[in-house]
Amino acid sequence: MLKFFNRLSNNRSPWILLALTALGLELAALYFQYELKLDPCVLCVYERTAVMGILFSGLIAALAPGLMLLRMLAILIWAGSAGWGLQLALKHTGIQLFPSLSNTCDFAANYPDWAKLDEWIPWLFQPTGFCDEIQWRFFGYTMPQTMIGIYALYLLALLLVLLSQFAGKERSIFRD
């Protein structure tokens, strides 16, 4: 099974599929914000940032999927983004389900000076809502609870792809 995933990871289409799933989530976020008038909170826009990292990881690997170095860079970005996103979604869920004065989030985004996404791309990364407000449910699950499942699936797929990189023959770090 790992050899199958290894062969897949050496092709462009699975990486493009990874990027497209993340793009779909970004477009869904914009639909919720601008069509359904749901205001994104700080944690929402940070979760969007994590999804954007997954999108970029797919695009990076799709450039040259045969280069193990590039694949490993993409896997590293994918891991960091999905792990950070899961952590954010868990925190967000805790704030929504167990609101208290000690369990809150900021109102304004706090991006680093070298990546002021909320100022550069405000229509995507500017928070306007509150983290404890539940504005949407899907089969009884809130938005961050749904994102917990999505990030968990991304991490499961990542684990299979990562393990598959070490299946089979000896590899150079530059080319399989």
Short mmCIF file of C-alpha atoms in Angstrom, two decimals:
data_model
loop_
_atom_site.label_atom_id
_atom_site.label_comp_id
_atom_site.label_asym_id
_atom_site.label_seq_id
_atom_site.Cartn_x
_atom_site.Cartn_y
_atom_site.Cartn_z
CA MET A 1 0.00 0.00 0.00
CA LEU A 2 2.82 2.43 0.82
CA LYS A 3 4.41 1.78 -2.58
CA PHE A 4 1.10 2.74 -4.18
CA PHE A 5 1.08 6.05 -2.29
CA ASN A 6 4.74 6.55 -3.19
CA ARG A 7 3.92 6.16 -6.88
CA LEU A 8 1.01 8.57 -6.45
CA SER A 9 3.19 11.16 -4.74
CA ASN A 10 5.53 11.13 -7.74
CA ASN A 11 2.72 12.26 -10.02
CA ARG A 12 1.43 15.77 -10.46
CA SER A 13 -2.33 15.08 -10.29
CA PRO A 14 -2.57 14.05 -6.59
CA TRP A 15 -0.74 17.24 -5.60
CA ILE A 16 -3.04 19.31 -7.77
CA LEU A 17 -5.98 17.51 -6.14
CA LEU A 18 -4.59 18.47 -2.71
CA ALA A 19 -4.36 22.10 -3.84
CA LEU A 20 -7.87 21.99 -5.32
CA THR A 21 -9.42 20.65 -2.10
CA ALA A 22 -7.82 23.53 -0.20
CA LEU A 23 -8.96 26.00 -2.86
CA GLY A 24 -12.48 24.61 -2.49
CA LEU A 25 -12.34 25.27 1.25
CA GLU A 26 -11.11 28.82 0.65
CA LEU A 27 -13.93 29.43 -1.83
CA ALA A 28 -16.44 27.95 0.62
CA ALA A 29 -15.14 30.35 3.29
CA LEU A 30 -15.70 33.29 0.94
CA TYR A 31 -19.20 32.00 0.12
CA PHE A 32 -20.03 31.79 3.82
CA GLN A 33 -18.65 35.28 4.39
CA TYR A 34 -20.03 37.17 1.41
CA GLU A 35 -23.14 35.26 0.36
CA LEU A 36 -24.38 33.92 3.71
CA LYS A 37 -23.11 37.01 5.57
CA LEU A 38 -21.24 35.03 8.25
CA ASP A 39 -18.55 37.19 9.85
CA PRO A 40 -15.17 35.44 10.21
CA CYS A 41 -13.43 35.75 13.57
CA VAL A 42 -9.69 35.87 14.21
CA LEU A 43 -9.45 32.10 14.52
CA CYS A 44 -11.47 31.71 11.31
CA VAL A 45 -8.99 33.81 9.34
CA TYR A 46 -6.06 31.98 10.93
CA GLU A 47 -7.70 28.69 9.89
CA ARG A 48 -7.99 30.14 6.37
CA THR A 49 -4.27 30.85 6.53
CA ALA A 50 -3.58 27.23 7.46
CA VAL A 51 -5.72 26.02 4.54
CA MET A 52 -3.79 28.41 2.28
CA GLY A 53 -0.58 26.71 3.44
CA ILE A 54 -2.02 23.34 2.38
CA LEU A 55 -2.97 24.84 -0.99
CA PHE A 56 0.58 26.14 -1.49
CA SER A 57 2.10 22.82 -0.47
CA GLY A 58 0.12 21.08 -3.20
CA LEU A 59 1.22 23.64 -5.77
CA ILE A 60 4.87 23.42 -4.71
CA ALA A 61 4.97 19.63 -5.10
CA ALA A 62 3.02 19.81 -8.36
CA LEU A 63 5.84 21.88 -9.87
CA ALA A 64 8.15 18.84 -9.95
CA PRO A 65 6.68 15.85 -8.12
CA GLY A 66 9.63 13.68 -9.15
CA LEU A 67 12.02 15.75 -7.03
CA MET A 68 12.06 14.30 -3.54
CA LEU A 69 13.51 17.52 -2.10
CA LEU A 70 10.55 19.51 -3.42
CA ARG A 71 8.08 16.86 -2.24
CA MET A 72 9.61 16.91 1.23
CA LEU A 73 9.36 20.72 1.35
CA ALA A 74 5.70 20.43 0.36
CA ILE A 75 5.13 17.72 2.97
CA LEU A 76 6.74 19.91 5.62
CA ILE A 77 4.50 22.87 4.73
CA TRP A 78 1.48 20.56 4.57
CA ALA A 79 2.29 19.12 8.01
CA GLY A 80 2.84 22.52 9.59
CA SER A 81 -0.31 23.97 8.06
CA ALA A 82 -2.60 21.04 8.84
CA GLY A 83 -1.20 20.65 12.37
CA TRP A 84 -1.56 24.37 13.08
CA GLY A 85 -5.06 24.37 11.56
CA LEU A 86 -6.12 21.44 13.74
CA GLN A 87 -4.78 23.21 16.83
CA LEU A 88 -6.71 26.38 15.88
CA ALA A 89 -9.93 24.47 15.18
CA LEU A 90 -9.68 22.69 18.55
CA LYS A 91 -9.15 26.01 20.34
CA HIS A 92 -12.00 27.59 18.40
CA THR A 93 -14.32 24.71 19.27
CA GLY A 94 -13.40 25.05 22.94
CA ILE A 95 -14.22 28.75 22.89
CA GLN A 96 -17.59 28.10 21.25
CA LEU A 97 -18.65 25.14 23.37
CA PHE A 98 -17.22 26.32 26.70
CA PRO A 99 -17.43 30.12 26.67
CA SER A 100 -15.95 31.92 29.65
CA LEU A 101 -14.03 35.08 30.42
CA SER A 102 -10.79 33.10 30.44
CA ASN A 103 -11.52 31.21 27.21
CA THR A 104 -11.53 33.96 24.56
CA CYS A 105 -9.68 35.15 21.48
CA ASP A 106 -8.54 38.49 20.11
CA PHE A 107 -10.75 40.61 17.90
CA ALA A 108 -7.95 41.81 15.60
CA ALA A 109 -5.59 39.57 13.66
CA ASN A 110 -1.98 39.48 14.80
CA TYR A 111 -0.02 38.47 11.72
CA PRO A 112 3.75 39.03 11.79
CA ASP A 113 5.10 42.27 10.32
CA TRP A 114 6.53 40.41 7.31
CA ALA A 115 3.10 38.94 6.43
CA LYS A 116 0.32 41.38 7.29
CA LEU A 117 -2.30 39.37 5.42
CA ASP A 118 -5.18 41.17 7.12
CA GLU A 119 -3.87 44.47 5.69
CA TRP A 120 -2.68 43.16 2.31
CA ILE A 121 -5.72 41.01 1.51
CA PRO A 122 -8.46 42.27 3.86
CA TRP A 123 -11.33 40.73 1.88
CA LEU A 124 -9.91 37.29 2.75
CA PHE A 125 -8.05 37.74 6.05
CA GLN A 126 -9.74 40.62 7.90
CA PRO A 127 -11.67 39.33 10.95
CA THR A 128 -15.05 40.93 11.61
CA GLY A 129 -16.74 38.41 13.90
CA PHE A 130 -16.43 36.93 17.35
CA CYS A 131 -14.90 33.53 18.10
CA ASP A 132 -17.58 32.45 20.57
CA GLU A 133 -20.46 33.12 18.19
CA ILE A 134 -21.90 30.03 16.49
CA GLN A 135 -23.29 31.24 13.16
CA TRP A 136 -23.57 27.95 11.27
CA ARG A 137 -24.10 24.24 11.87
CA PHE A 138 -23.89 21.23 9.56
CA PHE A 139 -25.57 18.09 10.90
CA GLY A 140 -25.24 19.67 14.35
CA TYR A 141 -21.52 20.44 14.01
CA THR A 142 -20.18 23.98 14.15
CA MET A 143 -17.75 25.34 11.56
CA PRO A 144 -14.63 24.71 13.69
CA GLN A 145 -15.85 21.22 14.59
CA THR A 146 -16.20 20.51 10.88
CA MET A 147 -12.69 21.86 10.33
CA ILE A 148 -11.35 19.49 13.01
CA GLY A 149 -12.53 16.60 10.83
CA ILE A 150 -11.12 18.18 7.68
CA TYR A 151 -7.71 18.84 9.23
CA ALA A 152 -7.68 15.30 10.66
CA LEU A 153 -8.28 13.92 7.15
CA TYR A 154 -5.49 16.11 5.76
CA LEU A 155 -3.16 14.81 8.48
CA LEU A 156 -4.14 11.18 7.81
CA ALA A 157 -3.43 11.62 4.10
CA LEU A 158 -0.18 13.35 4.98
CA LEU A 159 0.89 10.44 7.19
CA LEU A 160 0.31 7.97 4.35
CA VAL A 161 2.23 10.14 1.88
CA LEU A 162 5.07 10.76 4.33
CA LEU A 163 5.46 7.08 5.22
CA SER A 164 5.32 6.16 1.56
CA GLN A 165 8.37 8.32 0.83
CA PHE A 166 10.49 5.74 2.62
CA ALA A 167 8.93 2.67 0.99
CA GLY A 168 10.88 0.80 -1.62
CA LYS A 169 14.25 1.52 -3.12
CA GLU A 170 17.08 3.77 -1.92
CA ARG A 171 16.54 7.38 -2.89
CA SER A 172 18.60 10.44 -3.56
CA ILE A 173 17.34 13.60 -1.92
CA PHE A 174 17.28 15.22 -5.36
CA ARG A 175 15.55 12.64 -7.53
CA ASP A 176 13.83 9.28 -7.09
#
